[in-house]
Short mmCIF file of C-alpha atoms and ligand atoms in Angstrom, two decimals:
data_model
loop_
_atom_site.label_atom_id
_atom_site.label_comp_id
_atom_site.label_asym_id
_atom_site.label_seq_id
_atom_site.Cartn_x
_atom_site.Cartn_y
_atom_site.Cartn_z
CA MET A 1 -0.03 -0.02 -0.01
CA LYS A 2 1.25 3.52 -0.85
CA ARG A 3 1.92 6.00 1.97
CA MET A 4 0.36 9.35 2.16
CA SER A 5 1.80 12.27 4.24
CA ILE A 6 -0.49 15.06 5.41
CA ILE A 7 1.47 18.28 6.03
CA VAL A 8 -0.29 20.82 8.21
CA PRO A 9 1.26 24.18 9.23
CA CYS A 10 -0.24 25.54 12.38
CA TYR A 11 0.04 28.84 14.06
CA ASN A 12 -2.02 29.41 17.20
CA GLU A 13 -4.64 26.83 16.22
CA GLU A 14 -5.43 24.99 19.47
CA GLU A 15 -9.12 25.00 18.64
CA SER A 16 -8.81 23.78 15.07
CA VAL A 17 -6.14 21.08 15.55
CA PRO A 18 -8.59 18.46 17.15
CA LEU A 19 -11.31 19.34 14.70
CA PHE A 20 -8.96 18.87 11.72
CA TYR A 21 -7.65 15.66 13.03
CA ASP A 22 -11.11 14.20 13.52
CA ALA A 23 -12.29 15.23 10.00
CA CYS A 24 -9.07 14.26 8.33
CA THR A 25 -8.84 10.75 9.88
CA ALA A 26 -12.39 10.15 8.97
CA ALA A 27 -11.77 11.03 5.28
CA LEU A 28 -8.43 9.04 5.20
CA SER A 29 -10.01 5.83 6.68
CA LYS A 30 -11.88 5.37 3.43
CA LEU A 31 -8.81 5.70 1.24
CA PRO A 32 -6.50 2.75 0.36
CA VAL A 33 -3.44 4.41 1.71
CA GLU A 34 -1.31 4.30 4.78
CA ALA A 35 -1.43 7.71 6.28
CA GLU A 36 0.91 9.83 8.38
CA PHE A 37 0.47 13.36 9.75
CA TRP A 38 3.17 15.96 9.96
CA PHE A 39 1.94 18.96 11.94
CA VAL A 40 4.29 21.90 12.04
CA ASP A 41 3.81 24.19 15.03
CA ASP A 42 4.96 27.53 13.71
CA GLY A 43 6.01 29.07 17.00
CA SER A 44 2.43 29.14 18.44
CA LEU A 45 1.94 31.16 21.63
CA ASP A 46 -1.15 29.13 22.69
CA HIS A 47 -1.67 25.45 23.46
CA THR A 48 -1.26 24.13 19.85
CA LEU A 49 1.87 22.14 20.74
CA LEU A 50 0.07 20.67 23.75
CA ARG A 51 -2.86 19.51 21.47
CA LEU A 52 -0.31 18.06 19.05
CA LYS A 53 1.44 16.09 21.76
CA GLU A 54 -1.88 14.77 23.03
CA LEU A 55 -2.75 13.57 19.39
CA ARG A 56 0.76 11.94 19.11
CA GLU A 57 0.07 9.99 22.36
CA ARG A 58 -3.20 8.68 21.02
CA ASP A 59 -2.14 7.96 17.34
CA GLY A 60 1.32 6.92 16.45
CA ARG A 61 0.85 8.15 12.85
CA VAL A 62 0.88 11.76 14.05
CA HIS A 63 4.20 13.48 14.13
CA TYR A 64 5.13 17.11 14.66
CA VAL A 65 7.89 19.67 14.19
CA SER A 66 7.87 22.66 16.64
CA PHE A 67 9.60 25.81 15.59
CA SER A 68 11.61 27.95 18.03
CA ARG A 69 9.47 31.01 16.87
CA ASN A 70 7.07 31.97 14.22
CA PHE A 71 8.80 31.54 10.82
CA GLY A 72 5.77 31.80 8.66
CA LYS A 73 3.62 29.34 6.74
CA GLU A 74 6.01 28.93 3.89
CA ALA A 75 8.66 27.68 6.33
CA GLY A 76 6.06 25.46 7.80
CA ILE A 77 5.29 23.84 4.44
CA PHE A 78 8.98 23.30 3.88
CA ALA A 79 9.78 21.82 7.11
CA GLY A 80 6.74 19.41 6.69
CA LEU A 81 7.76 18.35 3.21
CA GLU A 82 11.28 17.82 4.41
CA ALA A 83 10.17 15.53 7.37
CA ALA A 84 7.47 13.61 5.50
CA THR A 85 8.28 10.17 4.30
CA GLY A 86 5.12 9.24 2.14
CA ASP A 87 4.96 8.43 -1.57
CA TYR A 88 2.25 11.15 -1.85
CA LEU A 89 2.41 14.41 0.09
CA ALA A 90 -0.52 16.67 0.74
CA VAL A 91 -0.29 20.19 2.12
CA MET A 92 -3.39 21.29 4.12
CA ASP A 93 -4.55 24.09 6.24
CA VAL A 94 -5.58 23.22 9.78
CA ASP A 95 -8.72 25.40 9.78
CA LEU A 96 -10.66 23.00 7.51
CA GLN A 97 -10.84 25.58 4.65
CA ASP A 98 -9.30 22.71 2.67
CA PRO A 99 -11.89 20.07 2.64
CA PRO A 100 -10.43 16.57 3.60
CA ALA A 101 -13.11 14.98 1.53
CA LEU A 102 -11.35 16.00 -1.60
CA LEU A 103 -8.31 13.78 -0.73
CA GLY A 104 -10.11 10.83 -2.38
CA GLN A 105 -10.47 12.65 -5.73
CA MET A 106 -6.98 13.77 -5.53
CA LEU A 107 -5.60 10.33 -4.91
CA ALA A 108 -7.56 9.07 -7.86
CA GLY A 109 -6.17 11.87 -10.02
CA ILE A 110 -2.68 10.72 -9.25
CA GLU A 111 -3.11 6.93 -9.22
CA ASP A 112 -5.75 6.40 -11.84
CA GLU A 113 -5.31 9.34 -14.19
CA GLY A 114 -1.55 9.64 -13.95
CA TRP A 115 -1.16 13.28 -12.79
CA ASP A 116 1.85 14.30 -10.87
CA CYS A 117 -0.10 16.66 -8.77
CA VAL A 118 -3.69 17.50 -8.01
CA ALA A 119 -4.10 21.04 -6.75
CA THR A 120 -7.15 23.03 -5.73
CA ARG A 121 -8.43 26.52 -6.48
CA ARG A 122 -11.38 28.17 -5.10
CA VAL A 123 -13.70 29.80 -7.58
CA THR A 124 -15.54 32.11 -5.06
CA ARG A 125 -14.15 34.47 -2.47
CA ALA A 126 -17.35 34.50 -0.39
CA GLY A 127 -16.78 35.65 3.24
CA GLU A 128 -13.72 37.64 2.34
CA PRO A 129 -13.63 41.46 2.66
CA ARG A 130 -14.30 43.19 -0.71
CA LEU A 131 -11.13 45.32 -0.69
CA ARG A 132 -9.09 42.22 -0.12
CA SER A 133 -10.70 40.37 -3.06
CA PHE A 134 -10.13 43.22 -5.30
CA PHE A 135 -6.39 43.50 -4.40
CA ALA A 136 -6.05 39.80 -4.73
CA ARG A 137 -7.50 39.80 -8.17
CA ALA A 138 -5.30 42.84 -9.20
CA PHE A 139 -2.26 40.98 -7.84
CA TYR A 140 -2.96 37.84 -9.95
CA ARG A 141 -3.59 39.92 -13.14
CA LEU A 142 -0.33 41.69 -12.59
CA ILE A 143 2.00 38.88 -11.70
CA ASN A 144 0.69 36.79 -14.67
CA ARG A 145 1.41 39.65 -17.00
CA ILE A 146 4.99 40.25 -15.77
CA SER A 147 6.14 36.80 -14.86
CA LYS A 148 6.78 33.71 -16.97
CA THR A 149 5.73 31.49 -14.08
CA GLU A 150 1.95 31.13 -14.09
CA VAL A 151 0.21 31.85 -10.79
CA VAL A 152 -3.28 30.52 -10.86
CA ASP A 153 -5.93 32.91 -9.50
CA GLY A 154 -7.43 31.51 -6.28
CA ALA A 155 -4.99 28.70 -6.07
CA ARG A 156 -4.80 27.27 -2.49
CA ASP A 157 -1.74 25.69 -1.10
CA PHE A 158 -3.94 22.58 -0.71
CA ARG A 159 -2.53 19.95 -3.03
CA LEU A 160 -1.48 16.38 -3.21
CA MET A 161 1.78 15.62 -5.09
CA THR A 162 4.07 12.77 -5.88
CA ARG A 163 7.33 12.28 -4.08
CA LYS A 164 9.21 13.40 -7.20
CA MET A 165 7.42 16.74 -7.21
CA ALA A 166 7.90 17.22 -3.60
CA ASP A 167 11.68 16.60 -3.87
CA ALA A 168 11.82 19.24 -6.67
CA VAL A 169 10.10 21.74 -4.42
CA LEU A 170 12.62 20.98 -1.63
CA SER A 171 15.48 21.54 -4.09
CA LEU A 172 14.50 25.11 -4.30
CA LYS A 173 16.22 26.51 -1.23
CA GLU A 174 15.34 30.23 -1.54
CA VAL A 175 14.68 31.97 1.59
CA SER A 176 11.80 34.22 0.64
CA ARG A 177 9.45 31.52 -0.58
CA PHE A 178 6.27 31.98 -2.51
CA SER A 179 4.73 28.57 -2.81
CA LYS A 180 2.17 29.39 -5.40
CA GLY A 181 5.07 30.34 -7.66
CA ILE A 182 7.45 27.45 -6.67
CA PHE A 183 4.84 24.75 -7.27
CA SER A 184 4.27 26.24 -10.76
CA TRP A 185 7.96 26.75 -11.48
CA VAL A 186 8.97 23.07 -10.82
CA GLY A 187 6.52 22.08 -13.52
CA PHE A 188 4.94 18.55 -13.61
CA ARG A 189 1.54 17.79 -14.78
CA THR A 190 -1.06 19.40 -12.50
CA LYS A 191 -4.82 18.81 -12.35
CA TRP A 192 -6.99 21.58 -10.92
CA LEU A 193 -9.97 20.81 -8.77
CA GLU A 194 -12.34 23.74 -8.24
CA TYR A 195 -14.32 24.25 -5.08
CA GLU A 196 -16.36 27.00 -3.39
CA ASN A 197 -14.77 28.95 -0.59
CA VAL A 198 -15.26 27.33 2.86
CA LYS A 199 -15.31 29.36 6.10
CA ARG A 200 -12.82 28.70 8.88
CA ALA A 201 -13.87 25.97 11.32
CA ALA A 202 -12.47 27.99 14.32
CA GLY A 203 -10.26 30.74 15.18
CA GLU A 204 -9.11 33.84 13.05
CA THR A 205 -7.23 34.18 9.85
CA LYS A 206 -3.56 34.83 10.48
CA TRP A 207 -3.08 37.06 7.53
CA SER A 208 -3.49 40.80 7.91
CA PHE A 209 -3.92 42.97 4.91
CA TRP A 210 -0.35 44.28 5.39
CA LYS A 211 1.09 40.74 5.65
CA LEU A 212 -0.66 39.68 2.41
CA LEU A 213 0.71 42.88 0.68
CA LEU A 214 4.19 42.01 1.71
CA TYR A 215 3.74 38.41 0.69
CA SER A 216 2.57 39.56 -2.73
CA LEU A 217 5.64 41.59 -3.11
CA ASP A 218 7.71 38.53 -2.34
CA GLY A 219 5.86 36.83 -5.16
CA ILE A 220 6.45 39.54 -7.59
CA ILE A 221 10.17 40.07 -6.71
CA GLY A 222 10.72 36.27 -6.57
CA PHE A 223 9.20 35.44 -9.94
CA SER A 224 9.64 38.49 -12.05
CA THR A 225 12.39 41.03 -12.89
CA ALA A 226 10.17 43.22 -14.89
CA PRO A 227 10.05 45.94 -12.30
CA LEU A 228 13.79 46.35 -12.79
CA ALA A 229 13.11 47.37 -16.36
CA ILE A 230 10.70 50.23 -15.40
CA ALA A 231 13.73 52.52 -14.71
CA SER A 232 15.13 51.96 -18.23
CA VAL A 233 11.89 52.43 -19.91
CA MET A 234 10.98 55.57 -18.06
CA GLY A 235 14.41 56.94 -18.45
CA LEU A 236 14.15 56.42 -22.23
CA VAL A 237 10.69 58.06 -22.48
CA PHE A 238 11.82 61.08 -20.40
CA CYS A 239 15.07 61.52 -22.44
CA LEU A 240 13.02 61.59 -25.74
CA LEU A 241 10.58 64.02 -24.21
CA ALA A 242 13.47 66.23 -23.09
CA PHE A 243 15.12 66.31 -26.55
CA ALA A 244 11.74 67.23 -28.15
CA LEU A 245 11.32 70.05 -25.60
CA ILE A 246 14.80 71.41 -26.09
CA LEU A 247 14.30 71.55 -29.79
CA PHE A 248 10.85 73.15 -29.42
CA PHE A 249 12.08 75.87 -27.06
CA PHE A 250 15.26 76.43 -29.20
CA ILE A 251 13.33 77.08 -32.23
CA LYS A 252 10.58 79.09 -30.44
CA THR A 253 13.28 81.41 -29.05
CA LEU A 254 15.00 81.81 -32.40
CA ILE A 255 11.83 82.78 -34.15
CA TRP A 256 10.02 84.88 -31.52
CA GLY A 257 12.82 85.64 -29.32
CA ASP A 258 10.65 85.54 -26.13
CA PRO A 259 12.47 84.05 -23.08
CA VAL A 260 10.87 80.96 -21.41
CA ALA A 261 9.01 81.93 -18.23
CA GLY A 262 8.80 78.84 -16.22
CA PHE A 263 9.54 78.83 -12.51
CA PRO A 264 6.28 76.80 -11.61
CA ALA A 265 7.01 74.51 -14.48
CA MET A 266 10.53 74.00 -13.31
CA ILE A 267 9.36 73.02 -9.78
CA CYS A 268 6.87 70.52 -11.19
CA ILE A 269 9.52 68.97 -13.43
CA ILE A 270 12.05 68.70 -10.62
CA LEU A 271 9.50 67.14 -8.35
CA LEU A 272 8.32 64.70 -11.04
CA LEU A 273 11.69 63.51 -12.05
CA GLY A 274 12.89 63.31 -8.42
CA GLY A 275 9.93 61.25 -7.52
CA ILE A 276 10.43 58.93 -10.48
CA GLN A 277 14.13 58.47 -9.58
CA LEU A 278 13.39 57.72 -6.02
CA PHE A 279 10.73 55.22 -7.06
CA CYS A 280 13.14 53.42 -9.31
CA ILE A 281 15.88 53.35 -6.66
CA GLY A 282 13.24 51.94 -4.42
CA ILE A 283 12.50 49.09 -6.69
CA LEU A 284 16.26 48.40 -7.01
CA GLY A 285 16.47 48.42 -3.21
CA GLN A 286 13.78 45.77 -3.03
CA TYR A 287 15.68 43.48 -5.31
CA LEU A 288 18.95 44.30 -3.49
CA SER A 289 17.45 43.46 -0.11
CA LYS A 290 16.04 40.13 -1.24
CA THR A 291 19.53 39.32 -2.78
CA TYR A 292 21.19 40.37 0.47
CA LEU A 293 18.89 38.11 2.62
CA GLU A 294 19.41 35.17 0.12
CA THR A 295 23.19 35.47 0.29
CA LYS A 296 23.21 35.08 4.02
CA ARG A 297 21.95 31.44 3.52
CA ARG A 298 20.20 31.32 6.76
CA PRO A 299 18.15 28.19 7.44
CA LEU A 300 14.54 28.50 6.62
CA TYR A 301 13.49 27.57 10.18
CA VAL A 302 14.94 26.39 13.55
CA ALA A 303 13.13 23.46 15.16
CA ARG A 304 12.84 23.26 18.87
CA GLU A 305 11.37 19.87 18.92
CA LYS A 306 10.64 17.14 16.44
CA GLU A 307 8.89 13.85 16.86
N1 LIG B 1 -0.10 29.54 9.41
C1 LIG B 1 1.23 29.33 9.75
N2 LIG B 1 2.10 30.32 10.12
C2 LIG B 1 1.74 31.59 10.01
C3 LIG B 1 0.45 31.89 9.48
C4 LIG B 1 -0.45 30.82 9.32
O1 LIG B 1 1.63 28.11 9.99
O2 LIG B 1 2.50 32.43 10.34
C5 LIG B 1 -0.96 28.49 9.04
C6 LIG B 1 -2.36 28.52 9.76
O3 LIG B 1 -2.30 27.92 11.01
C7 LIG B 1 -3.25 27.72 8.78
C8 LIG B 1 -2.70 28.04 7.41
O4 LIG B 1 -1.31 28.53 7.74
O5 LIG B 1 -3.17 26.32 8.95
C9 LIG B 1 -3.46 29.21 6.75
O6 LIG B 1 -3.59 30.25 7.53
P1 LIG B 1 -5.04 31.11 7.58
O7 LIG B 1 -6.13 30.20 7.65
O8 LIG B 1 -4.75 32.05 8.74
O9 LIG B 1 -4.93 31.82 6.19
P2 LIG B 1 -6.17 32.12 5.18
O10 LIG B 1 -6.83 30.70 5.08
O11 LIG B 1 -7.00 33.02 5.89
O12 LIG B 1 -5.48 32.53 3.95
MG1 LIG B 2 -7.55 29.64 6.46
#
């Protein structure tokens, strides 16, 4: 029988952990696989680790890695994939927003239909603040326009993949990780299952608007260098404009002889160009800071306990 590893990053999820375990074991019992769980306690400040230890005592298939502090969901996924030993690996949220009932379809997709990975995307964003949905859509449009790596709109991290694909994901050691891009970058044949958004079983979302914004920047910087070209393009456009203007004023002065009055215009131009220059330096800075952090080659997480 094939082995399936369920990888579950958890951050302050003491309420969700038991609910998830019950729902997931129920779904797994119907499948022809040998299951194991890898929960990753991402530096939780509540009793998440205690709940995990209780589960481990009850059920030998439950394992956990506990981080020394909060390293983020991406590090959690990485640690889980690294620790898991199954032939098939599933990444799931603990809040039951990823329905365990889909695991059967996913397994069939890999075993019967020969896909390397079965991933999910939600087709609705019900229950999410409007402003957030708007920015999310804008982000997907933007990144797909400027990046060669396809990032599917509404893609969840919930997916089942083969050992081969998981090993490929693990071979990407970058520190600032953007899973939606990484899963797509490694390639392999991926089937998409669609489902309606499900509300959290318990607890609160861990993503503030600000965190999501920074995460989207990680995605853009990690998978596109297009913003770096903005400076060159704008520079060229403004040079051409300047040449045209010089010619215009030169000829105008030669013919009519009136001097150019333009203190306000001057201020506007200085501010505009100054702004554009700072903006472009800012973009450079973003890429530089990412490069700087990558060159340190720090580990993606530090584990305090692993069992
Ligand atoms: N999570 C994590 N570390 C973090 C933030 C979140 O491991 O720093 C986990 C969280 O416990 C959950 C999953 O990532 O299992 C998704 O988080 P959440 O449900 O808050 O995100 P949303 O579904 O709202 O996008
Ligand atoms: Mg969630």
